[in-house]
Tab-separated table of C-alpha atoms and ligand atoms in Angstrom:
chain	number	residue	atom	x	y	z
I	152	MET	CA	131.386	130.022	127.882
I	153	ASN	CA	128.643	127.986	126.529
I	154	ASN	CA	129.130	124.510	127.471
I	155	GLY	CA	126.657	123.306	125.056
I	156	ALA	CA	129.747	123.535	122.724
I	157	PHE	CA	131.031	120.367	124.237
I	158	TYR	CA	127.916	118.481	123.469
I	159	LYS	CA	128.698	119.215	119.702
I	160	LEU	CA	131.815	117.186	120.070
I	161	SER	CA	131.327	113.230	118.731
I	162	TYR	CA	132.145	110.157	120.908
I	163	GLY	CA	131.594	106.271	120.697
I	164	LEU	CA	130.843	104.340	123.489
I	165	TYR	CA	133.427	101.666	124.754
I	166	VAL	CA	134.283	99.162	127.399
I	167	VAL	CA	137.902	99.518	128.702
I	168	THR	CA	139.078	96.413	130.436
I	169	SER	CA	142.366	95.966	132.288
I	170	GLY	CA	144.267	94.062	135.129
I	171	GLY	CA	146.449	91.243	136.139
I	172	GLU	CA	146.977	88.351	138.362
I	173	GLY	CA	143.828	87.116	138.070
I	174	LYS	CA	141.832	90.434	138.943
I	175	PHE	CA	140.441	92.471	136.404
I	176	ASN	CA	137.916	94.931	135.650
I	177	GLY	CA	136.093	96.750	132.954
I	178	GLN	CA	134.180	100.401	132.849
I	179	ILE	CA	132.810	102.282	130.062
I	180	ALA	CA	134.470	105.193	128.512
I	181	ASN	CA	133.558	107.388	125.551
I	182	THR	CA	136.947	108.949	125.350
I	183	VAL	CA	139.112	106.695	123.301
I	184	PHE	CA	140.756	107.792	120.254
I	185	GLN	CA	143.382	106.589	117.646
I	186	VAL	CA	146.400	108.904	118.011
I	187	THR	CA	148.748	107.548	115.113
I	188	SER	CA	148.587	105.017	112.485
I	189	GLU	CA	152.318	104.430	112.098
I	190	PRO	CA	152.691	102.625	114.586
I	191	PRO	CA	149.117	102.351	115.521
I	192	ALA	CA	148.271	103.960	118.844
I	193	VAL	CA	145.417	104.885	120.869
I	194	ALA	CA	144.662	106.828	123.895
I	195	VAL	CA	142.034	106.470	126.401
I	196	SER	CA	140.856	108.845	129.423
I	197	ILE	CA	140.207	107.135	132.678
I	198	ASN	CA	139.132	108.994	136.001
I	199	LYS	CA	141.600	108.385	138.696
I	200	GLN	CA	138.923	107.222	141.135
I	201	ASN	CA	138.074	104.375	138.969
I	202	TYR	CA	139.167	100.967	139.655
I	203	THR	CA	140.163	100.186	136.152
I	204	HIS	CA	142.466	103.275	136.456
I	205	GLU	CA	144.566	101.162	139.239
I	206	HIS	CA	144.600	98.154	136.898
I	207	ILE	CA	146.215	100.026	134.014
I	208	LEU	CA	148.584	101.814	136.350
I	209	ALA	CA	149.688	98.419	137.522
I	210	SER	CA	149.687	96.244	134.547
I	211	GLY	CA	150.406	98.768	131.888
I	212	ARG	CA	147.998	97.192	129.475
I	213	PHE	CA	144.237	97.666	128.373
I	214	ALA	CA	141.778	96.409	125.809
I	215	VAL	CA	139.275	98.407	124.187
I	216	SER	CA	135.864	97.016	123.130
I	217	ILE	CA	133.627	99.212	120.877
I	218	LEU	CA	130.105	98.639	121.651
I	219	GLU	CA	127.183	98.030	119.132
I	220	GLU	CA	124.128	100.065	118.939
I	221	THR	CA	122.066	97.438	120.158
I	222	THR	CA	123.906	96.953	123.473
I	223	PRO	CA	121.283	96.643	126.210
I	224	MET	CA	121.256	99.429	128.854
I	225	THR	CA	121.705	96.923	131.708
I	226	MET	CA	125.103	95.957	130.146
I	227	ILE	CA	126.184	99.597	129.949
I	228	GLY	CA	124.788	100.363	133.639
I	229	ARG	CA	126.942	97.225	134.628
I	230	PHE	CA	130.228	98.887	133.455
I	231	GLY	CA	129.343	102.474	133.736
I	232	PHE	CA	127.384	102.811	136.994
I	233	LYS	CA	128.818	100.078	139.341
I	234	CYS	CA	131.857	99.842	140.697
I	235	GLY	CA	134.243	96.663	140.010
I	236	ARG	CA	135.605	96.948	143.927
I	237	ASP	CA	131.898	95.998	144.842
I	238	ILE	CA	131.134	93.343	142.067
I	239	ASP	CA	133.058	91.526	139.352
I	240	LYS	CA	131.698	93.120	136.395
I	241	LEU	CA	133.229	90.700	133.986
I	242	GLU	CA	131.119	87.763	135.578
I	243	GLY	CA	128.689	86.420	133.249
I	244	ILE	CA	129.931	88.508	130.490
I	245	GLY	CA	131.481	87.180	126.943
I	246	THR	CA	135.151	87.746	127.198
I	247	ARG	CA	138.286	85.977	125.774
I	248	ILE	CA	141.548	86.452	127.061
I	249	GLY	CA	143.682	88.707	124.505
I	250	LYS	CA	147.474	88.768	123.486
I	251	THR	CA	148.058	91.401	126.544
I	252	GLY	CA	146.206	88.528	129.219
I	253	VAL	CA	143.608	91.070	129.695
I	254	PRO	CA	140.015	89.757	129.245
I	255	ILE	CA	138.427	91.422	126.200
I	256	VAL	CA	134.634	91.955	126.117
I	257	THR	CA	133.271	90.269	122.939
I	258	GLU	CA	129.551	90.225	123.887
I	259	HIS	CA	127.747	93.431	121.838
I	260	ALA	CA	131.367	94.274	120.650
I	261	VAL	CA	131.757	95.135	117.030
I	262	ALA	CA	135.559	95.325	117.288
I	263	PHE	CA	138.327	95.255	119.761
I	264	ILE	CA	141.751	96.815	120.246
I	265	GLU	CA	144.634	95.705	122.729
I	266	ALA	CA	147.332	98.199	123.598
I	267	GLU	CA	150.278	98.396	125.890
I	268	VAL	CA	150.861	101.721	128.008
I	269	VAL	CA	153.942	103.739	126.490
I	270	GLY	CA	152.821	107.259	127.980
I	271	GLN	CA	150.578	109.105	130.354
I	272	MET	CA	149.457	112.567	131.252
I	273	ASP	CA	148.002	113.555	134.347
I	274	CYS	CA	144.971	115.642	133.412
I	275	GLY	CA	143.868	116.580	137.050
I	276	THR	CA	140.804	114.333	137.639
I	277	HIS	CA	141.918	111.908	134.951
I	278	THR	CA	144.801	110.520	133.246
I	279	ILE	CA	145.162	109.802	129.686
I	280	PHE	CA	146.945	106.621	128.796
I	281	LEU	CA	148.638	106.379	125.590
I	282	GLY	CA	148.636	102.518	124.036
I	283	ARG	CA	150.791	101.098	121.492
I	284	VAL	CA	148.300	98.815	119.667
I	285	VAL	CA	149.381	95.221	119.966
I	286	GLU	CA	146.176	93.384	118.668
I	287	CYS	CA	142.634	94.504	117.188
I	288	ASP	CA	140.311	92.780	115.137
I	289	VAL	CA	136.617	93.397	113.822
I	290	LEU	CA	134.069	90.859	115.641
I	291	ASP	CA	130.857	91.798	113.939
I	292	THR	CA	130.908	93.304	110.422
I	293	GLY	CA	127.360	93.924	110.319
I	294	ALA	CA	126.440	95.799	113.508
I	295	GLU	CA	126.706	99.512	113.792
I	296	PRO	CA	129.050	101.005	116.576
I	297	MET	CA	127.263	102.897	119.187
I	298	THR	CA	128.018	106.752	119.190
I	299	TYR	CA	127.542	108.817	122.111
I	300	ALA	CA	124.880	110.526	120.564
I	301	TYR	CA	122.944	107.674	119.950
I	302	TYR	CA	123.271	106.571	123.463
I	303	HIS	CA	122.126	109.853	124.732
I	304	LYS	CA	119.216	110.403	122.167
I	305	VAL	CA	117.762	106.938	121.633
I	306	LYS	CA	118.829	105.134	124.574
I	307	GLY	CA	118.269	107.889	126.968
I	308	GLY	CA	121.481	107.495	128.541
I	309	LYS	CA	123.485	109.835	130.792
I	310	ALA	CA	126.987	110.294	131.843
I	311	PRO	CA	128.148	109.517	135.155
I	312	LYS	CA	129.819	111.828	137.691
I	313	THR	CA	133.416	110.262	136.625
I	314	ALA	CA	133.269	110.739	132.977
I	315	PRO	CA	135.450	113.253	131.523
I	316	THR	CA	132.390	114.728	129.567
I	317	TYR	CA	130.094	115.126	132.657
I	318	GLN	CA	128.603	118.345	132.462
I	319	GLY	CA	127.396	118.679	136.277
I	320	GLU	CA	123.796	119.162	137.779
I	321	GLY	CA	123.235	122.267	135.659
I	322	SER	CA	123.503	120.683	132.153
I	323	PRO	CA	121.185	121.252	129.759
I	324	LYS	CA	118.044	118.770	129.942
I	325	PRO	CA	115.884	118.149	127.091
I	326	ALA	CA	112.311	119.949	127.926
I	327	SER	CA	109.580	117.589	128.312
I	328	PRO	CA	107.283	118.191	125.540
I	329	ALA	CA	103.779	120.036	126.501
I	330	GLY	CA	100.805	117.799	126.727
I	331	LYS	CA	102.888	114.593	126.750
I	332	ALA	CA	102.968	111.841	129.341
I	333	VAL	CA	105.057	112.707	132.473
I	334	ARG	CA	108.717	111.447	132.075
I	335	TYR	CA	110.545	110.249	135.312
I	336	THR	CA	114.409	110.477	136.144
I	337	CYS	CA	116.395	108.021	137.964
I	338	THR	CA	118.114	110.115	140.913
I	339	VAL	CA	120.899	107.703	141.151
I	340	CYS	CA	122.103	107.610	137.265
I	341	GLY	CA	119.757	110.229	135.575
I	342	TYR	CA	118.342	107.546	133.088
I	343	LEU	CA	115.060	109.361	131.865
I	344	TYR	CA	111.928	107.083	131.543
I	345	ASP	CA	109.957	108.205	128.724
I	346	PRO	CA	106.558	106.691	128.375
I	347	GLU	CA	106.633	107.117	124.790
I	348	LYS	CA	109.721	104.716	124.301
I	349	GLY	CA	108.895	102.392	127.154
I	350	ASP	CA	111.876	100.316	128.090
I	351	PRO	CA	112.705	97.920	125.314
I	352	ASP	CA	115.685	96.347	127.216
I	353	GLY	CA	113.316	95.482	130.041
I	354	LYS	CA	110.330	94.345	127.485
I	355	VAL	CA	108.155	97.361	128.491
I	356	PRO	CA	106.100	98.433	125.244
I	357	PRO	CA	106.210	102.166	124.005
I	358	GLY	CA	103.076	104.000	125.821
I	359	THR	CA	103.549	102.407	129.097
I	360	PRO	CA	103.031	105.388	131.622
I	361	PHE	CA	105.406	105.027	134.597
I	362	GLU	CA	102.612	104.457	137.091
I	363	ALA	CA	101.935	101.369	135.091
I	364	LEU	CA	105.425	99.621	135.429
I	365	PRO	CA	105.383	96.679	137.689
I	366	ALA	CA	106.449	97.343	141.234
I	367	ASP	CA	109.643	95.247	140.746
I	368	TRP	CA	110.550	97.203	137.703
I	369	THR	CA	114.299	98.665	137.925
I	370	CYS	CA	116.191	101.310	136.408
I	371	PRO	CA	117.737	99.731	132.968
I	372	VAL	CA	120.916	101.573	133.542
I	373	CYS	CA	121.879	101.297	137.461
I	374	GLY	CA	119.494	99.056	138.890
I	375	ALA	CA	117.710	101.173	141.171
I	376	GLY	CA	114.047	100.365	142.166
I	377	LYS	CA	111.044	102.776	141.057
I	378	ASP	CA	110.988	104.866	144.635
I	379	LYS	CA	114.524	106.299	143.288
I	380	PHE	CA	112.499	108.027	140.547
I	381	VAL	CA	111.290	111.370	140.269
I	382	LYS	CA	109.050	113.474	137.996
I	383	GLU	CA	110.938	115.319	135.244
I	384	GLY	CA	111.445	118.963	135.734
J	529	LIG	FE1	119.445	104.546	137.295
């Protein structure tokens, strides 16, 4: 088997929120898809270890926010690499309460979809929840939705181990071009610091070598310090 075939599948990048009775959580998901149009239904694949999984099971409802291309890595890191059991991931994030009572993330979202769970499938590590759509709307007609390819290629993002598309430690990595400035990888989340790109979210201009980053600079995805980075390769 050549697992590279999986990289040819296209996805988006979404925040899935759920909960009830004053306790809510959200997480990044890339596996959200429309299943039927009459009636409109969507499905989402969620890791059983994730706190959001507990919330969807208990409440039977979820909301999906479709992120825009310009979503900062700090926000993706907050929802994708931190655990809602440790921090309130929705604190300080622009949300509004939807028809289902679940907070919808409106910040950096081009559109949202709210659903009630009408079916689920046990997929081993993950559960696929099938949701009947109860509300949806476009929030920003001018913004481009972020694709998973854009997240990887342009933003330098990686998949956490709990993602359905995680490929393991042996997954193919882009080679560091010969003669170019050395790139550094975050050992916590896999984010790649590329001096040619800098860190636009952190106001680090392109052309800044890793060594020249300020001592208090942190990984734009997971918040780890410089000491958690290792030279690529
Ligand atoms: Fe990181």
